[in-house]
Coordinates of C-alpha atoms in Angstrom, one line a residue:
M1 CA 8.9 -6.2 -28.6
C2 CA 11.6 -3.9 -27.7
F3 CA 10.9 -1.6 -30.4
V4 CA 6.9 -1.4 -29.5
A5 CA 8.5 -0.4 -26.0
F6 CA 10.9 1.9 -27.4
L7 CA 7.9 3.6 -29.4
H8 CA 6.0 3.9 -26.2
L9 CA 9.2 5.4 -24.6
F10 CA 9.6 8.0 -27.3
I11 CA 5.6 9.1 -27.3
L12 CA 6.1 9.4 -23.2
C13 CA 9.4 11.7 -23.2
T14 CA 7.3 13.6 -26.1
L15 CA 4.3 14.0 -23.6
F16 CA 6.9 14.6 -20.5
P17 CA 10.0 16.6 -21.6
V18 CA 11.7 16.3 -18.2
A19 CA 11.8 12.6 -17.6
E20 CA 15.2 12.3 -15.7
C21 CA 15.5 8.8 -15.7
L22 CA 11.8 8.3 -14.2
F23 CA 10.6 5.3 -16.2
L24 CA 13.2 2.5 -16.4
H25 CA 12.5 1.0 -19.2
P26 CA 12.2 -3.3 -19.6
C27 CA 14.5 -3.5 -22.5
N28 CA 17.3 -1.3 -21.0
I29 CA 16.4 -1.9 -16.9
S30 CA 19.7 -3.8 -16.0
D31 CA 21.5 -0.7 -17.1
S32 CA 19.5 2.2 -15.6
I33 CA 18.4 0.5 -12.3
L34 CA 20.7 1.6 -9.2
P35 CA 22.2 -1.2 -7.4
S36 CA 20.2 0.0 -3.9
Y37 CA 17.1 2.6 -3.0
D38 CA 16.7 3.8 0.1
Y39 CA 12.7 2.6 -0.5
I40 CA 11.3 0.3 -2.6
V41 CA 7.6 0.2 -3.5
V42 CA 6.2 -3.4 -4.7
G43 CA 2.7 -2.3 -6.8
G44 CA 2.0 1.2 -8.5
G45 CA -1.5 1.7 -7.9
V46 CA -3.1 3.9 -5.3
G47 CA -0.9 3.0 -2.7
G48 CA 2.5 2.6 -4.1
L49 CA 2.2 5.8 -6.2
V50 CA 0.9 7.8 -3.2
V51 CA 4.0 6.7 -1.2
A52 CA 6.3 7.3 -3.7
N53 CA 5.2 10.7 -4.5
R54 CA 5.3 11.8 -0.9
L55 CA 8.7 10.0 -0.2
T56 CA 10.2 11.7 -2.9
E57 CA 9.3 15.1 -1.7
D58 CA 12.3 15.1 0.4
R59 CA 15.3 14.6 -2.6
S60 CA 17.8 13.2 -0.5
V61 CA 15.5 9.9 -0.6
T62 CA 15.7 7.6 -3.6
V63 CA 12.6 5.5 -4.1
L64 CA 11.8 2.5 -6.9
V65 CA 8.5 1.6 -7.7
L66 CA 8.5 -2.0 -9.3
E67 CA 4.7 -2.5 -11.3
A68 CA 4.2 -5.7 -13.5
G69 CA 2.0 -3.9 -15.6
K70 CA 2.4 -1.6 -18.6
L71 CA 2.4 2.1 -18.7
D72 CA -1.2 2.6 -20.2
F73 CA -2.2 4.5 -23.1
P74 CA -5.9 4.9 -22.4
A75 CA -8.5 4.6 -24.9
N76 CA -11.8 6.5 -24.6
S77 CA -13.0 3.2 -22.8
V78 CA -11.1 4.0 -19.9
T79 CA -10.9 7.6 -19.7
V80 CA -14.3 8.9 -21.2
P81 CA -16.8 8.6 -18.1
G82 CA -20.0 7.8 -20.2
L83 CA -17.9 4.5 -21.8
V84 CA -16.3 3.0 -18.4
G85 CA -17.2 -0.3 -18.0
H86 CA -17.6 -1.1 -21.8
G87 CA -14.3 -3.2 -21.7
W88 CA -10.9 -2.0 -21.2
D89 CA -7.4 -3.7 -22.6
P90 CA -7.1 -7.5 -21.4
A91 CA -3.6 -6.1 -20.2
Y92 CA -4.4 -4.2 -17.6
D93 CA -5.9 -7.1 -15.7
W94 CA -4.4 -10.1 -13.8
N95 CA -7.6 -12.0 -15.1
I96 CA -7.7 -14.1 -11.9
S97 CA -11.1 -15.9 -11.1
T98 CA -12.6 -16.9 -7.6
I99 CA -11.9 -20.8 -7.3
P100 CA -15.9 -22.6 -7.8
Q101 CA -18.1 -20.7 -5.1
E102 CA -19.9 -23.3 -3.2
F103 CA -22.5 -21.2 -1.4
L104 CA -23.7 -19.8 -5.0
D105 CA -24.0 -22.2 -7.7
N106 CA -20.6 -23.5 -7.8
S107 CA -19.3 -20.9 -10.8
T108 CA -15.9 -19.0 -10.6
I109 CA -16.5 -15.6 -10.5
P110 CA -14.1 -13.1 -12.3
L111 CA -12.2 -10.8 -10.3
P112 CA -10.4 -7.9 -12.2
L113 CA -7.7 -6.4 -10.4
G114 CA -5.4 -3.8 -11.9
H115 CA -2.2 -5.0 -14.1
V116 CA -1.1 -1.2 -15.1
V117 CA 0.2 1.4 -13.9
G118 CA -2.5 3.4 -11.7
G119 CA -4.2 -0.1 -10.6
G120 CA -7.4 -0.4 -9.8
T121 CA -7.9 3.4 -11.0
I122 CA -7.3 2.9 -14.3
L123 CA -10.3 0.5 -14.6
N124 CA -13.1 1.5 -11.6
G125 CA -16.2 3.2 -12.1
L126 CA -15.3 6.6 -10.8
P127 CA -17.6 6.8 -8.0
T128 CA -15.9 8.4 -4.9
T129 CA -17.1 8.1 -1.1
R130 CA -15.9 7.7 2.0
P131 CA -16.5 5.7 5.2
G132 CA -19.1 6.7 7.5
R133 CA -17.8 8.1 11.1
R134 CA -18.6 4.5 12.6
S135 CA -15.4 2.7 12.6
A136 CA -13.6 0.4 15.1
N137 CA -9.8 1.2 14.7
P138 CA -9.0 4.7 16.7
G139 CA -7.0 7.1 14.5
W140 CA -8.1 5.1 11.3
G141 CA -11.9 5.9 10.9
W142 CA -13.7 8.9 9.3
R143 CA -12.3 11.3 11.9
G144 CA -8.5 10.1 12.3
L145 CA -8.6 9.6 7.8
L146 CA -10.4 13.1 7.7
P147 CA -7.0 15.3 7.2
Y148 CA -5.7 12.7 4.5
F149 CA -9.1 12.4 2.6
M150 CA -9.0 16.4 2.7
K151 CA -5.1 16.3 1.5
S152 CA -5.4 13.7 -1.5
E153 CA -8.5 15.8 -2.9
T154 CA -8.9 19.0 -5.1
F155 CA -12.6 18.7 -5.0
V156 CA -14.7 21.4 -7.2
A157 CA -18.6 21.4 -6.6
D158 CA -19.1 23.2 -10.5
M159 CA -23.1 22.5 -11.0
D160 CA -25.6 24.6 -12.3
S161 CA -28.0 25.6 -9.3
K162 CA -31.0 24.3 -10.9
V163 CA -29.3 20.7 -10.8
T164 CA -28.1 20.7 -7.4
R165 CA -31.6 21.6 -6.3
D166 CA -33.2 18.8 -8.5
F167 CA -30.7 16.3 -7.3
N168 CA -30.3 17.5 -3.6
I169 CA -26.9 18.6 -3.9
Q170 CA -25.0 20.4 -1.0
T171 CA -21.6 20.0 -0.8
D172 CA -19.9 20.8 2.6
M173 CA -16.3 22.5 1.8
S174 CA -15.3 22.2 5.4
V175 CA -14.7 18.4 5.0
H176 CA -13.2 18.7 1.6
G177 CA -9.8 19.6 0.2
T178 CA -9.0 22.4 -2.5
N179 CA -5.4 21.6 -3.2
G180 CA -4.6 18.0 -3.6
P181 CA -3.3 15.9 -6.5
L182 CA -6.6 14.2 -7.1
E183 CA -9.5 15.9 -8.8
V184 CA -12.7 15.2 -7.7
T185 CA -16.1 16.6 -8.6
Y186 CA -19.3 15.8 -10.2
P187 CA -20.5 15.3 -13.5
R188 CA -22.2 17.6 -16.0
F189 CA -24.5 15.4 -17.0
L190 CA -26.8 13.6 -14.6
Y191 CA -29.9 11.1 -15.5
I192 CA -33.1 10.8 -13.9
S193 CA -33.8 11.5 -10.3
N194 CA -36.9 9.3 -9.9
F195 CA -34.7 6.9 -7.9
L196 CA -33.7 9.3 -5.4
Q197 CA -37.5 10.1 -5.2
G198 CA -38.8 6.7 -4.7
V199 CA -36.4 6.2 -2.1
S200 CA -37.5 8.8 -0.3
E201 CA -40.9 8.0 0.0
L202 CA -39.9 4.5 1.6
G203 CA -38.1 6.9 4.1
V204 CA -34.6 6.6 3.3
P205 CA -33.2 10.3 4.0
L206 CA -31.7 12.0 1.0
L207 CA -27.8 13.5 1.7
N208 CA -26.9 16.4 0.7
D209 CA -23.1 15.1 0.9
P210 CA -21.8 11.7 0.7
N211 CA -18.7 12.0 2.1
A212 CA -19.5 14.2 5.0
G213 CA -19.6 11.3 7.5
V214 CA -22.8 9.8 7.3
M215 CA -23.3 7.7 4.8
A216 CA -27.1 5.9 5.3
G217 CA -28.9 7.8 3.0
A218 CA -29.3 8.3 -0.8
M219 CA -27.4 10.8 -2.9
I220 CA -25.5 11.7 -6.1
V221 CA -21.8 10.8 -5.7
P222 CA -18.8 13.1 -6.8
S223 CA -16.4 10.9 -9.1
T224 CA -12.4 11.1 -9.7
M225 CA -12.4 12.9 -12.6
S226 CA -10.9 16.3 -14.1
V227 CA -13.3 19.1 -13.7
Q228 CA -11.9 20.8 -17.1
S229 CA -12.2 18.1 -19.3
Q230 CA -14.5 15.7 -17.6
S231 CA -12.3 12.9 -17.8
R232 CA -10.9 10.0 -15.3
A233 CA -8.8 11.3 -12.8
D234 CA -6.4 8.1 -11.5
S235 CA -3.5 7.7 -8.9
R236 CA -1.0 7.7 -12.4
T237 CA -2.4 11.4 -13.6
A238 CA -2.8 12.5 -9.8
Y239 CA 0.7 11.0 -8.2
L240 CA 2.9 10.3 -10.7
D241 CA 2.4 12.5 -13.8
G242 CA 3.1 15.9 -11.0
A243 CA 6.5 13.8 -9.8
I244 CA 7.8 13.1 -13.4
S245 CA 10.9 15.6 -13.0
R246 CA 12.0 14.3 -9.7
P247 CA 15.4 12.6 -10.6
N248 CA 15.0 10.2 -7.0
L249 CA 12.0 8.5 -8.4
H250 CA 12.1 5.8 -10.7
L251 CA 9.8 3.3 -11.8
A252 CA 10.3 0.3 -13.9
S253 CA 6.9 -1.1 -15.4
E254 CA 6.5 -4.7 -16.4
Q255 CA 8.7 -5.6 -13.5
T256 CA 7.1 -8.7 -12.0
V257 CA 8.6 -9.2 -8.0
T258 CA 9.0 -12.8 -7.5
R259 CA 9.9 -12.1 -3.9
I260 CA 11.0 -10.1 -0.9
L261 CA 14.4 -11.0 0.7
I262 CA 13.9 -11.4 4.2
G263 CA 16.9 -12.4 6.5
A264 CA 17.9 -11.0 10.2
N265 CA 19.3 -7.7 10.3
G266 CA 19.5 -7.5 6.5
S267 CA 21.6 -10.8 6.7
A268 CA 20.8 -13.8 3.6
P269 CA 17.8 -15.8 4.1
G270 CA 17.8 -19.1 5.9
I271 CA 18.3 -18.0 9.4
N272 CA 16.3 -19.2 11.9
V273 CA 14.8 -16.2 14.1
P274 CA 11.7 -16.7 16.2
L275 CA 8.9 -14.2 15.8
F276 CA 9.4 -11.9 18.5
G277 CA 13.3 -12.8 19.2
E278 CA 14.5 -10.7 16.9
L279 CA 12.7 -9.1 14.3
R280 CA 13.3 -10.1 10.6
R281 CA 14.3 -7.5 7.9
A282 CA 13.6 -6.9 4.2
Y283 CA 16.6 -6.2 2.3
G284 CA 15.4 -6.2 -1.0
V285 CA 13.7 -7.6 -3.9
Q286 CA 15.3 -9.9 -6.5
S287 CA 18.8 -8.2 -7.4
V288 CA 18.1 -4.6 -6.0
N289 CA 19.2 -3.9 -2.3
C290 CA 16.7 -1.8 0.6
I291 CA 18.1 0.4 2.6
M292 CA 15.4 1.5 4.8
E293 CA 11.9 -0.3 3.8
V294 CA 10.3 -2.2 1.7
I295 CA 6.3 -1.4 0.9
L296 CA 4.1 -3.9 -0.6
A297 CA 1.6 -2.2 -2.1
A298 CA 0.2 -5.1 -4.6
G299 CA -3.6 -5.0 -3.0
A300 CA -5.5 -6.9 -1.3
I301 CA -5.1 -10.2 -3.5
L302 CA -1.4 -10.0 -4.5
S303 CA 0.0 -8.8 -1.3
P304 CA -0.8 -12.0 1.0
I305 CA 0.3 -14.3 -1.9
L306 CA 4.0 -12.2 -1.9
L307 CA 4.3 -12.7 1.6
Q308 CA 3.4 -16.1 1.6
V309 CA 6.5 -16.9 -1.1
S310 CA 8.4 -15.0 0.8
G311 CA 8.4 -16.8 3.9
I312 CA 6.1 -14.6 6.0
G313 CA 2.0 -16.4 6.3
P314 CA 0.6 -19.7 8.1
A315 CA 3.3 -22.2 8.9
L316 CA 1.4 -25.0 7.5
V317 CA 0.9 -23.3 4.0
L318 CA 4.3 -22.3 3.8
K319 CA 5.5 -25.9 4.8
E320 CA 2.9 -27.1 2.2
L321 CA 4.6 -25.4 -0.5
N322 CA 8.1 -26.0 0.9
I323 CA 9.1 -22.2 1.4
S324 CA 10.9 -21.7 4.3
V325 CA 9.2 -19.7 7.5
Q326 CA 10.8 -16.6 8.1
V327 CA 7.6 -15.7 10.0
D328 CA 4.7 -17.5 11.2
L329 CA 1.9 -15.2 10.8
P330 CA -1.4 -16.9 10.7
G331 CA -3.4 -13.9 9.4
V332 CA -1.8 -13.5 5.7
G333 CA -4.2 -14.3 3.4
Q334 CA -7.3 -14.8 5.8
N335 CA -10.1 -12.5 6.3
L336 CA -10.6 -11.9 2.8
Q337 CA -13.9 -9.8 2.4
D338 CA -15.9 -8.1 -0.3
H339 CA -18.7 -6.2 -1.4
A340 CA -20.9 -9.4 -3.0
M341 CA -22.8 -7.6 -5.8
V342 CA -26.4 -8.7 -8.0
Q343 CA -26.2 -7.0 -11.5
P344 CA -28.4 -6.5 -12.7
F345 CA -30.8 -7.0 -10.3
Y346 CA -34.3 -4.7 -12.2
N347 CA -34.4 -3.4 -15.3
Y348 CA -36.1 0.1 -16.2
T349 CA -38.8 -0.7 -18.3
N350 CA -40.7 3.1 -18.5
T351 CA -39.7 3.8 -22.4
C352 CA -40.4 7.4 -21.2
L353 CA -36.9 7.6 -19.3
F354 CA -34.0 8.8 -21.1
S355 CA -30.6 6.2 -20.3
A356 CA -27.4 5.5 -21.7
A357 CA -28.8 2.7 -23.6
D358 CA -30.8 5.1 -25.7
I359 CA -27.1 6.8 -27.0
A360 CA -27.4 5.2 -30.7
G361 CA -27.4 5.6 -34.2
A362 CA -27.5 10.0 -34.8
I363 CA -28.1 10.2 -30.9
L364 CA -24.5 8.5 -30.4
Q365 CA -22.7 11.1 -32.9
E366 CA -24.3 14.5 -31.2
V367 CA -23.4 13.0 -27.6
E368 CA -19.6 12.2 -28.6
D369 CA -19.6 15.4 -30.3
E370 CA -20.9 17.4 -27.8
Y371 CA -18.3 15.6 -25.4
F372 CA -15.2 15.9 -27.5
T373 CA -16.0 19.7 -28.2
N374 CA -17.5 21.0 -25.3
H375 CA -16.7 18.6 -22.7
T376 CA -20.5 18.2 -21.8
G377 CA -23.7 16.1 -22.0
P378 CA -24.4 12.5 -21.3
W379 CA -20.3 11.0 -22.0
T380 CA -19.9 13.2 -19.0
A381 CA -22.0 10.7 -16.7
P382 CA -20.2 7.6 -15.3
L383 CA -21.8 4.2 -15.1
I384 CA -23.1 5.0 -11.2
S385 CA -23.6 8.5 -10.0
T386 CA -26.9 7.4 -7.9
T387 CA -26.9 5.2 -5.2
A388 CA -28.5 4.8 -1.9
F389 CA -27.2 3.3 1.4
P390 CA -30.1 2.4 3.0
S391 CA -30.1 1.2 7.1
L392 CA -31.3 -2.5 7.5
R393 CA -34.2 -0.6 9.9
S394 CA -35.2 1.2 6.7
L395 CA -35.2 -2.1 4.8
T396 CA -37.5 -4.6 6.7
A397 CA -39.5 -5.0 9.7
N398 CA -37.4 -8.2 10.3
W399 CA -34.2 -6.4 11.0
S400 CA -34.0 -7.6 14.4
S401 CA -34.2 -11.2 13.7
I402 CA -31.3 -11.2 10.9
L403 CA -29.5 -10.0 13.6
Q404 CA -30.3 -12.3 16.0
S405 CA -29.8 -15.6 13.7
V406 CA -25.9 -14.5 12.7
S407 CA -25.3 -14.1 16.5
S408 CA -26.6 -17.2 17.4
C409 CA -24.1 -19.2 15.4
S410 CA -20.6 -20.2 16.8
A411 CA -17.7 -17.9 15.5
E412 CA -16.1 -20.9 13.6
Q413 CA -19.5 -22.2 12.2
H414 CA -19.3 -20.5 8.8
L415 CA -15.5 -20.1 8.5
P416 CA -13.0 -22.6 6.5
P417 CA -12.5 -25.3 8.6
G418 CA -9.1 -25.7 10.5
Q419 CA -8.6 -22.0 11.3
H420 CA -6.1 -20.9 14.0
P421 CA -7.5 -19.9 17.4
T422 CA -6.1 -16.1 16.9
I423 CA -8.5 -16.0 13.2
L424 CA -11.2 -17.4 15.8
K425 CA -11.2 -14.8 18.2
G426 CA -10.6 -11.9 15.6
Y427 CA -13.3 -12.9 13.6
D428 CA -16.0 -13.1 16.8
Q429 CA -14.9 -9.6 17.6
Q430 CA -15.3 -8.6 14.2
R431 CA -18.7 -9.8 14.1
Q432 CA -19.7 -8.3 17.1
L433 CA -19.0 -4.9 15.7
L434 CA -20.9 -5.6 12.6
L435 CA -23.9 -6.3 14.6
Q436 CA -23.5 -3.3 16.2
F437 CA -23.2 -1.3 13.0
L438 CA -26.0 -2.9 11.9
N439 CA -28.2 -1.9 14.7
W440 CA -27.9 1.4 14.0
D441 CA -30.0 3.4 11.9
D442 CA -27.0 5.8 10.2
V443 CA -25.0 3.0 8.8
G444 CA -26.1 1.7 5.4
A445 CA -26.6 -2.1 4.9
L446 CA -26.9 -2.6 1.4
E447 CA -25.7 -0.2 -1.3
V448 CA -28.5 0.1 -3.9
M449 CA -27.1 1.8 -7.5
A450 CA -28.8 2.9 -10.4
D451 CA -26.9 3.1 -13.4
S452 CA -26.6 5.2 -16.4
I453 CA -27.8 2.1 -18.5
G454 CA -31.1 1.4 -16.9
T455 CA -30.5 -0.9 -14.5
L456 CA -30.3 -1.4 -10.8
S457 CA -27.6 -3.1 -8.8
V458 CA -27.7 -4.2 -5.2
S459 CA -24.6 -4.9 -3.0
N460 CA -24.0 -6.0 0.8
L461 CA -21.8 -3.6 2.4
H462 CA -21.6 -5.3 5.8
P463 CA -20.6 -9.2 4.7
F464 CA -20.3 -11.3 7.4
S465 CA -18.8 -14.1 4.9
R466 CA -15.1 -14.5 4.9
G467 CA -12.7 -16.1 2.4
T468 CA -9.4 -16.7 2.0
V469 CA -6.1 -16.2 -0.3
R470 CA -3.4 -18.2 -1.0
A471 CA -0.2 -19.3 -2.9
L472 CA -0.5 -22.6 -4.8
S473 CA 3.1 -22.5 -5.8
A474 CA 6.1 -21.5 -4.4
D475 CA 7.1 -20.1 -8.0
V476 CA 3.9 -17.6 -8.3
F477 CA 5.3 -14.8 -9.7
A478 CA 8.1 -16.6 -12.1
S479 CA 6.0 -15.3 -15.3
S480 CA 3.3 -12.6 -14.8
D481 CA 1.4 -14.7 -17.4
T482 CA 0.7 -17.9 -15.4
V483 CA 0.1 -15.9 -12.1
A484 CA -3.4 -16.5 -12.2
A485 CA -3.2 -20.3 -12.2
D486 CA -0.9 -20.3 -8.9
V487 CA -3.3 -18.2 -6.7
E488 CA -6.6 -19.4 -5.1
V489 CA -9.6 -16.6 -3.9
D490 CA -12.0 -18.1 -2.2
P491 CA -14.4 -15.1 -1.2
R492 CA -16.9 -18.3 0.0
Y493 CA -19.5 -15.5 -1.1
C494 CA -22.9 -16.1 1.1
S495 CA -21.4 -18.8 3.9
Q496 CA -23.0 -16.7 6.1
P497 CA -26.2 -17.3 4.7
E498 CA -27.9 -13.9 6.1
D499 CA -25.1 -12.3 3.4
C500 CA -27.5 -13.3 0.7
T501 CA -31.1 -12.6 2.6
I502 CA -33.6 -10.9 0.1
L503 CA -34.7 -7.7 1.2
N504 CA -37.7 -7.3 -1.0
T505 CA -39.3 -3.4 -1.7
T506 CA -41.7 -1.8 -3.5
A507 CA -39.7 1.2 -4.3
M508 CA -39.2 3.2 -7.3
Q509 CA -42.4 2.2 -9.3
Q510 CA -42.3 5.2 -11.7
L511 CA -39.2 3.3 -12.9
M512 CA -41.3 0.0 -13.7
P513 CA -39.0 -2.1 -12.7
K514 CA -38.6 -5.5 -14.1
P515 CA -35.8 -8.5 -13.2
P516 CA -33.5 -10.1 -15.5
A517 CA -34.3 -13.2 -17.7
P518 CA -35.1 -15.9 -16.9
W519 CA -37.0 -14.3 -13.4
D520 CA -38.6 -12.2 -15.2
K521 CA -41.0 -15.1 -16.4
M522 CA -41.3 -15.8 -13.1
A523 CA -42.2 -12.8 -11.9
G524 CA -46.0 -12.5 -12.4
P525 CA -48.4 -9.9 -11.7
G526 CA -47.0 -9.1 -8.2
P527 CA -43.7 -9.1 -6.4
L528 CA -40.7 -12.0 -6.9
N529 CA -40.9 -14.6 -4.0
E530 CA -38.3 -15.2 -1.7
T531 CA -37.1 -18.4 -3.5
V532 CA -37.0 -17.2 -6.7
L533 CA -35.2 -14.0 -6.0
L534 CA -32.5 -16.0 -3.6
D535 CA -31.9 -18.2 -6.8
A536 CA -31.5 -14.5 -9.0
V537 CA -28.8 -13.8 -6.6
Q538 CA -27.2 -17.1 -6.8
R539 CA -26.7 -17.0 -10.2
N540 CA -26.1 -13.4 -10.6
L541 CA -23.5 -12.5 -7.6
R542 CA -20.3 -10.9 -8.8
T543 CA -17.6 -8.6 -7.1
E544 CA -17.8 -5.2 -6.7
F545 CA -14.0 -5.1 -6.9
H546 CA -13.6 -4.0 -3.2
P547 CA -12.0 -6.9 -1.9
C548 CA -10.1 -5.9 1.8
G549 CA -8.8 -7.8 4.8
T550 CA -6.4 -10.1 3.7
T551 CA -3.2 -8.2 5.3
S552 CA -5.6 -6.7 8.3
M553 CA -4.3 -3.9 10.7
M554 CA -5.6 -5.7 13.5
P555 CA -3.5 -6.8 17.1
F556 CA -1.4 -10.2 16.6
E557 CA -3.5 -11.8 18.9
L558 CA -6.3 -11.2 17.0
G559 CA -5.3 -12.5 13.3
G560 CA -3.7 -9.3 12.6
V561 CA -1.0 -8.9 9.8
V562 CA 0.1 -5.2 10.2
N563 CA 0.3 -3.1 13.4
P564 CA -1.1 0.6 13.2
R565 CA 2.1 2.0 11.6
L566 CA 1.4 -0.5 9.0
V567 CA 4.5 -2.8 9.5
V568 CA 3.8 -6.5 9.2
Y569 CA 4.5 -8.4 12.5
G570 CA 7.7 -9.8 12.9
T571 CA 9.6 -7.6 11.0
A572 CA 11.7 -4.4 11.4
N573 CA 10.9 -2.4 7.4
L574 CA 8.1 -4.1 5.6
R575 CA 4.8 -2.7 5.4
V576 CA 1.7 -3.1 3.6
V577 CA 0.0 0.0 1.9
D578 CA -3.1 -1.2 0.2
G579 CA -6.9 -2.3 0.9
G580 CA -5.7 -5.3 2.4
I581 CA -5.3 -3.5 6.0
M582 CA -8.4 -2.6 6.2
P583 CA -10.0 -5.3 8.7
L584 CA -13.6 -4.3 7.9
V585 CA -14.5 -3.9 4.3
P586 CA -16.0 0.1 4.2
A587 CA -19.4 0.8 3.8
A588 CA -18.4 2.9 1.0
H589 CA -16.4 2.3 -2.4
V590 CA -12.9 1.7 -0.9
Q591 CA -10.7 3.9 -3.5
A592 CA -11.0 7.3 -0.9
A593 CA -9.9 5.3 1.9
V594 CA -6.9 3.8 0.1
Y595 CA -6.2 7.2 -1.0
A596 CA -6.2 8.6 2.5
I597 CA -4.7 5.4 4.3
A598 CA -1.5 5.9 2.0
E599 CA -1.3 9.7 2.6
K600 CA -1.7 9.2 6.2
V601 CA 1.2 6.6 6.8
C602 CA 3.8 9.0 4.9
L603 CA 3.2 11.4 7.7

């Protein structure tokens, strides 16, 4: 194994001639790692790499990034937009699944999580959308994050005038960055525009620029991809590769952090310090000491798990695992939210429409040659470029009765049993905010995605359902091969029944939509009835890969885990910088928000 790893390191050094010990190789890490660093960053995805890049702009600061996954050497299925979604190296995924979902059909659902330098940005579908102007946390909504959205990106609207006219693309460059590390652009090929025409006829507005603050409408979304090569742009290429020559930035791949070392003012663990009597201090991980801060950026699933096994979390959970309680923090691992997605929901059947499913035989060779020769053609198009975020009012005349049904329930009625009073209080406030959001006509309720292979998928943007994440063992991370078995993830999809309410529409008739088997046999000549549709939803529901909320930035008395500086309550120098800090999953794809959050916290 070390020979293969050495070969990878040799290739890396030929790609980046000035490495200056940036990558600490697994075979010789004990000889290369420093005894202490100013900052230790746990997780090499978006949050971790952005923070490490910005901190090491100060050459007097030393930073160590520890990533459990490998340094990737991506294949075409990862880097070529038109092939994204056709599989990736299994080693890039933690291979975690949910527990059986009792409010669906009791099946487990795979929950892909990036296990690679670059994290989820190596695996995601590329679309980049920002949350809209409606938000709850002062300073952390669209306006508060706008400077950091702009700081993170270099946006290029490089499209033919006919394409921009046909697809209603008019970029507002006043809200986009032009000198950031992350390239964002539109693909050089777009599939059918019938979807936009169809939803427009239903009264859903067409948006010129989906990232200008209003998300309720239909649009072509930009993607994180290189303008020149039309290939994936990810957090590694954006924030790590450009920092390759900094001797004060070390990244150690294939290094799984087992726990964060916590004590009183840097002392050894085991001293019983009350929550707010004296703040606990993170002083390192394993055999490496930290002088300033430990920054946890392992994602919304694994960050709360790592906090729990380090002694920070609900006291009852920690005592069950025989873990010494450093900070009794009930919100750690609670408030799990995700965009539940039904995929595929409808198939196109109009044979006159060209889709990615038609790329085969001689056409495949032609498309491949065009992409690698000119960086144009169908392979420049990601799986998802065309979406709609219709408001609840535009979807159904029964919108008010749906909201009334939710508001008539008690806060704890659809939550897991035995919730701490702070969790109940926090959820009640969240629910009131969601009811407000869904009452407005400029906030999307669902995302409808028209993909390149000829199917339509639907996801719920503002779920009321809440789930949990918890460790099943104090030694979850003792071996990276067994992590999945020692983690319990329960999103509790559709525990609030209104999340799975079926909103049927007669949209997009030109596409001749047809539900997938076996529901196509039940459809008959008219639309599917609600019972059949609900069955289809419960059997086909999957994740849209947007878990959030498990280390929420909320007041402690509302079940919060971090304060507005993203410092964990009860600690002096432990931060969380990933999607887990978002108290409500945004009504957008989450990667743009996480880039901006990490940029903001580094100010």
